[in-house]
Coordinates of C-alpha atoms in Angstrom, one line a residue:
X409 CA 0.0 0.0 0.0
X410 CA 2.9 2.4 0.7
X411 CA 4.3 2.0 -2.8
X412 CA 0.8 2.4 -4.3
X413 CA 0.4 5.7 -2.5
X414 CA 4.0 6.7 -3.4
X415 CA 3.2 6.2 -7.1
X416 CA 0.2 8.5 -6.9
X417 CA 2.3 11.1 -5.1
X418 CA 4.8 11.1 -7.9
X419 CA 2.0 11.8 -10.3
X420 CA 0.9 14.8 -8.2
X421 CA 4.6 16.0 -7.8
X422 CA 5.0 16.0 -11.5
X423 CA 1.9 18.1 -12.0
X424 CA 3.1 20.5 -9.3
X425 CA 6.5 20.8 -10.9
X426 CA 5.1 21.9 -14.3
X427 CA 2.7 24.3 -12.5
X428 CA 5.8 26.0 -11.1
X429 CA 7.6 26.0 -14.5
X430 CA 5.1 27.6 -16.8
X431 CA 7.4 27.8 -19.9
X432 CA 8.3 24.2 -19.7
X433 CA 4.6 23.3 -19.3
X434 CA 3.6 25.4 -22.3
X435 CA 6.1 23.9 -24.7
X436 CA 5.2 20.4 -23.3
X437 CA 1.6 20.9 -24.5
X438 CA 2.6 21.2 -28.1
X439 CA 3.2 17.4 -28.9
X440 CA 0.0 16.4 -27.2
X441 CA -2.1 18.9 -29.1
X442 CA -0.6 17.6 -32.4
X443 CA -1.3 14.0 -31.5
X444 CA -4.9 14.9 -30.4
X445 CA -5.7 16.5 -33.7
X446 CA -4.4 13.4 -35.6
X447 CA -6.4 11.0 -33.4
X448 CA -9.6 13.0 -33.5
X449 CA -9.4 13.1 -37.3
X450 CA -8.8 9.3 -37.4
X451 CA -11.8 8.6 -35.1
X452 CA -14.1 10.9 -37.0
X453 CA -13.1 9.2 -40.2
X454 CA -13.8 5.8 -38.6
X455 CA -17.2 7.0 -37.2
X456 CA -18.1 8.2 -40.7
X457 CA -17.0 5.3 -42.8
X458 CA -16.7 2.5 -40.3
X459 CA -20.1 1.1 -41.2
X460 CA -19.1 1.0 -44.9
X461 CA -15.9 -0.8 -44.0
X462 CA -17.8 -3.4 -42.0
X463 CA -20.2 -4.0 -44.9
X464 CA -17.3 -4.5 -47.3
X465 CA -15.6 -6.9 -44.9
X466 CA -18.8 -9.1 -44.4
X467 CA -20.2 -9.8 -47.9
X468 CA -21.5 -13.1 -46.6
X469 CA -24.2 -11.2 -44.7
X470 CA -25.5 -9.4 -47.8
X471 CA -28.4 -11.8 -48.2
X472 CA -29.4 -12.0 -44.5
X473 CA -32.9 -10.9 -43.7
X474 CA -33.8 -8.0 -41.6
X475 CA -33.2 -7.3 -38.8
X476 CA -30.3 -9.7 -38.5
X477 CA -28.1 -8.1 -41.1
X478 CA -28.4 -4.7 -39.4
X479 CA -27.9 -6.1 -35.9
X480 CA -24.8 -8.1 -36.9
X481 CA -23.1 -5.3 -38.8
X482 CA -24.1 -2.7 -36.2
X483 CA -22.5 -4.8 -33.5
X484 CA -19.3 -5.2 -35.5
X485 CA -19.2 -1.4 -36.1
X486 CA -19.5 -0.7 -32.4
X487 CA -16.8 -3.3 -31.6
X488 CA -14.5 -1.8 -34.3
X489 CA -15.0 1.7 -32.8
X490 CA -14.5 0.5 -29.2
X491 CA -11.3 -1.2 -30.2
X492 CA -10.1 1.9 -32.0
X493 CA -10.8 3.9 -28.8
X494 CA -8.9 1.4 -26.7
X495 CA -6.0 1.5 -29.2
X496 CA -6.0 5.3 -29.0
X497 CA -5.7 5.2 -25.2
X498 CA -2.9 2.6 -25.4
X499 CA -0.9 4.4 -28.1
X500 CA -1.6 8.0 -27.3
X501 CA 1.4 8.3 -24.9
X502 CA 3.7 6.4 -27.3
X503 CA 2.8 8.6 -30.3
X504 CA 2.9 11.8 -28.3
X505 CA 6.3 10.9 -26.8
X506 CA 7.7 10.1 -30.2
X507 CA 6.4 13.4 -31.7
X508 CA 7.6 15.3 -28.7
X509 CA 10.9 13.6 -28.1
X510 CA 13.0 16.8 -28.1
X511 CA 10.4 18.6 -25.9
X512 CA 10.1 15.9 -23.3
X513 CA 13.8 15.2 -23.3
X514 CA 14.4 18.8 -22.4
X515 CA 11.7 18.8 -19.8
X516 CA 13.0 15.5 -18.2
X517 CA 16.5 16.9 -18.1
X518 CA 15.3 20.1 -16.5
X519 CA 13.6 18.0 -13.8
X520 CA 16.7 16.0 -13.2
X521 CA 18.8 19.2 -12.8
X522 CA 16.2 20.7 -10.5
X523 CA 16.2 17.9 -8.0
X524 CA 19.7 16.5 -8.4
X525 CA 22.0 17.5 -5.4
X526 CA 24.7 18.5 -7.9
X527 CA 22.4 20.1 -10.4
X528 CA 23.3 17.8 -13.2
X529 CA 21.3 15.5 -15.5
X530 CA 22.4 12.2 -17.2
X531 CA 22.8 12.4 -20.9
X532 CA 22.6 9.5 -23.4
X533 CA 25.5 10.9 -25.5
X534 CA 23.6 9.6 -28.7
X535 CA 22.6 11.8 -31.7
X536 CA 19.0 12.8 -31.8
X537 CA 18.2 10.5 -34.8
X538 CA 19.5 7.5 -32.7
X539 CA 17.4 8.4 -29.7
X540 CA 14.4 8.7 -32.0
X541 CA 15.0 5.4 -33.5
X542 CA 15.4 3.6 -30.2
X543 CA 12.3 5.3 -28.8
X544 CA 10.2 4.4 -31.9
X545 CA 11.5 0.8 -31.8
X546 CA 10.8 0.3 -28.1
X547 CA 7.4 2.0 -28.4
X548 CA 6.4 -0.4 -31.1
X549 CA 7.3 -3.3 -28.9
X550 CA 5.3 -1.9 -26.0
X551 CA 2.3 -1.3 -28.2
X552 CA 2.4 -4.9 -29.5
X553 CA 2.5 -6.2 -25.9
X554 CA -0.4 -3.9 -25.0
X555 CA -2.4 -5.0 -28.0
X556 CA -2.0 -8.7 -27.0
X557 CA -3.3 -7.8 -23.6
X558 CA -6.1 -5.9 -25.1
X559 CA -7.2 -8.8 -27.3
X560 CA -7.0 -11.2 -24.4
X561 CA -9.0 -8.9 -22.1
X562 CA -11.6 -8.2 -24.9
X563 CA -12.1 -12.0 -25.3
X564 CA -12.4 -12.5 -21.5
X565 CA -15.0 -9.7 -21.5
X566 CA -17.6 -12.1 -22.8
X567 CA -17.2 -14.4 -19.8
X568 CA -20.3 -13.9 -17.6
X569 CA -19.8 -11.8 -14.4
X570 CA -16.0 -12.0 -14.7
X571 CA -16.1 -10.0 -17.9
X572 CA -18.2 -7.2 -16.4
X573 CA -16.3 -7.0 -13.0
X574 CA -12.8 -8.4 -12.9
X575 CA -11.7 -7.8 -16.5
X576 CA -12.2 -4.0 -16.5
X577 CA -10.2 -3.6 -13.3
X578 CA -7.4 -5.7 -14.7
X579 CA -7.5 -3.7 -17.9
X580 CA -7.0 -0.4 -16.1
X581 CA -4.0 -1.8 -14.2
X582 CA -2.5 -3.2 -17.4
X583 CA -3.0 0.1 -19.2
X584 CA -1.4 1.9 -16.2
X585 CA 1.6 -0.3 -16.3
X586 CA 2.3 0.3 -20.0
X587 CA 1.6 4.0 -19.7
X588 CA 4.2 4.2 -17.0
X589 CA 6.7 2.3 -19.0
X590 CA 6.4 4.7 -21.9
X591 CA 6.7 7.8 -19.6
X592 CA 9.6 6.5 -17.5
X593 CA 11.4 5.5 -20.8
X594 CA 12.2 9.2 -21.4
X595 CA 14.4 9.4 -18.3
X596 CA 15.6 5.7 -18.3
X597 CA 16.6 5.6 -21.9
X598 CA 18.7 8.7 -21.3
X599 CA 20.5 6.7 -18.6
X600 CA 21.2 3.8 -21.0
X601 CA 18.5 1.5 -19.5
X602 CA 17.2 -0.7 -22.4
X603 CA 13.7 -2.0 -22.8
X604 CA 14.2 -5.4 -21.2
X605 CA 15.9 -3.9 -18.2
X606 CA 13.2 -1.2 -17.9
X607 CA 10.4 -3.9 -17.8
X608 CA 12.3 -5.9 -15.2
X609 CA 12.8 -2.7 -13.1
X610 CA 9.1 -1.8 -13.3
X611 CA 7.9 -5.3 -12.5
X612 CA 10.0 -5.2 -9.4
X613 CA 7.9 -2.3 -8.0
X614 CA 4.4 -3.0 -9.5
X615 CA 2.4 -1.3 -6.7
X616 CA 4.5 1.9 -7.3
X617 CA 3.9 1.7 -11.1
X618 CA 0.2 1.0 -10.7
X619 CA -0.2 3.9 -8.2
X620 CA 1.3 6.2 -10.9
X621 CA -0.1 4.8 -14.1
X622 CA -3.6 3.5 -13.2
X623 CA -5.1 6.9 -12.1
X624 CA -3.3 8.5 -15.1
X625 CA -4.9 5.9 -17.5
X626 CA -8.3 6.6 -16.0
X627 CA -7.8 10.4 -16.5
X628 CA -6.7 9.8 -20.1
X629 CA -10.2 8.4 -20.8
X630 CA -11.6 11.9 -20.4
X631 CA -11.4 13.8 -23.7
X632 CA -8.5 16.4 -23.9
X633 CA -7.3 15.6 -20.4
X634 CA -4.3 13.6 -21.7
X635 CA -3.0 16.6 -23.5
X636 CA -2.9 18.8 -20.4
X637 CA -1.5 16.1 -18.1
X638 CA 1.3 14.9 -20.3
X639 CA 4.0 17.4 -19.3
X640 CA 3.3 16.8 -15.6
X641 CA 3.2 13.0 -16.3
X642 CA 6.7 13.2 -17.9
X643 CA 8.0 15.2 -14.9
X644 CA 6.5 12.8 -12.4
X645 CA 7.8 9.8 -14.3
X646 CA 11.3 11.3 -14.2
X647 CA 11.1 11.7 -10.4
X648 CA 9.9 8.1 -10.1
X649 CA 12.7 6.9 -12.4
X650 CA 15.2 8.4 -9.9
X651 CA 13.5 6.5 -7.1
X652 CA 13.6 3.2 -9.1
X653 CA 17.3 3.6 -9.7
X654 CA 18.0 4.7 -6.1
X655 CA 19.4 8.1 -7.1
X656 CA 19.6 10.8 -4.5
X657 CA 16.9 13.4 -4.9
X658 CA 16.4 16.6 -3.0
X659 CA 13.0 18.1 -2.4
X660 CA 12.1 20.0 -5.6
X661 CA 9.9 22.2 -3.4
X662 CA 12.6 23.1 -0.9
X663 CA 11.9 26.8 -0.2
X664 CA 15.6 27.4 0.6
X665 CA 16.7 26.3 -2.9
X666 CA 17.1 29.1 -5.3
X667 CA 14.9 28.7 -8.4
X668 CA 16.7 28.0 -11.6
X669 CA 15.5 30.0 -14.6
X670 CA 13.6 28.1 -17.2
X671 CA 15.7 27.1 -20.2
X672 CA 14.6 28.0 -23.7
X673 CA 12.6 25.4 -25.6
X674 CA 14.4 23.0 -27.8
X675 CA 15.1 24.4 -31.3

């Protein structure tokens, strides 16, 4: 229970950090807004032409009598849209982090310097294109894992009682875990921690990860909320990554610490 509460505290600390650093927060919103526009356009297109796509994919139902044809294709259309929404939730963080890699790297480094006793931040030493490639590759692997879980949970959703009670709860915890992996990857990748090591590290502190990622995943279900929480989520994940690695961290809200001026946004 202590780790569960600590994970939620890191989520709050991240939001408080960006609230105190307005410039970093403002630039951190840009990738989320770009991703939101892309996702909304895709979902609107699916809502508009999803029924036609289902009809094209089920020619065997063309000769079915009413109302069975409409019920069957209507059900498949709803399922298709529900899966698209689930995929959007699972991939929003990965796509936003990929689009906003320079922004979030800068924000994460700023957090590290702000709370590090010596005022320094670890650097990967890799060129930007290499960091982007590693991030994209690892994000794809995480999305595939998340999709496998989504398919399994969707199938279990048809099991009476269990599908309506246990499965949704498990789904939120799974979503929270993968969200946290994507967010902590910004700080951990900079420290040279590869995907396999990151997953091992996160699994060793599952209550901490769930305390951070599960409430965030629930919040992300509310339209537009993900955009405004992303900068603080990256900041909080950076603080939590320091905890996972046992790095010394001073209180970022220490009133005796002189504030460091915000750095300019990445070019």
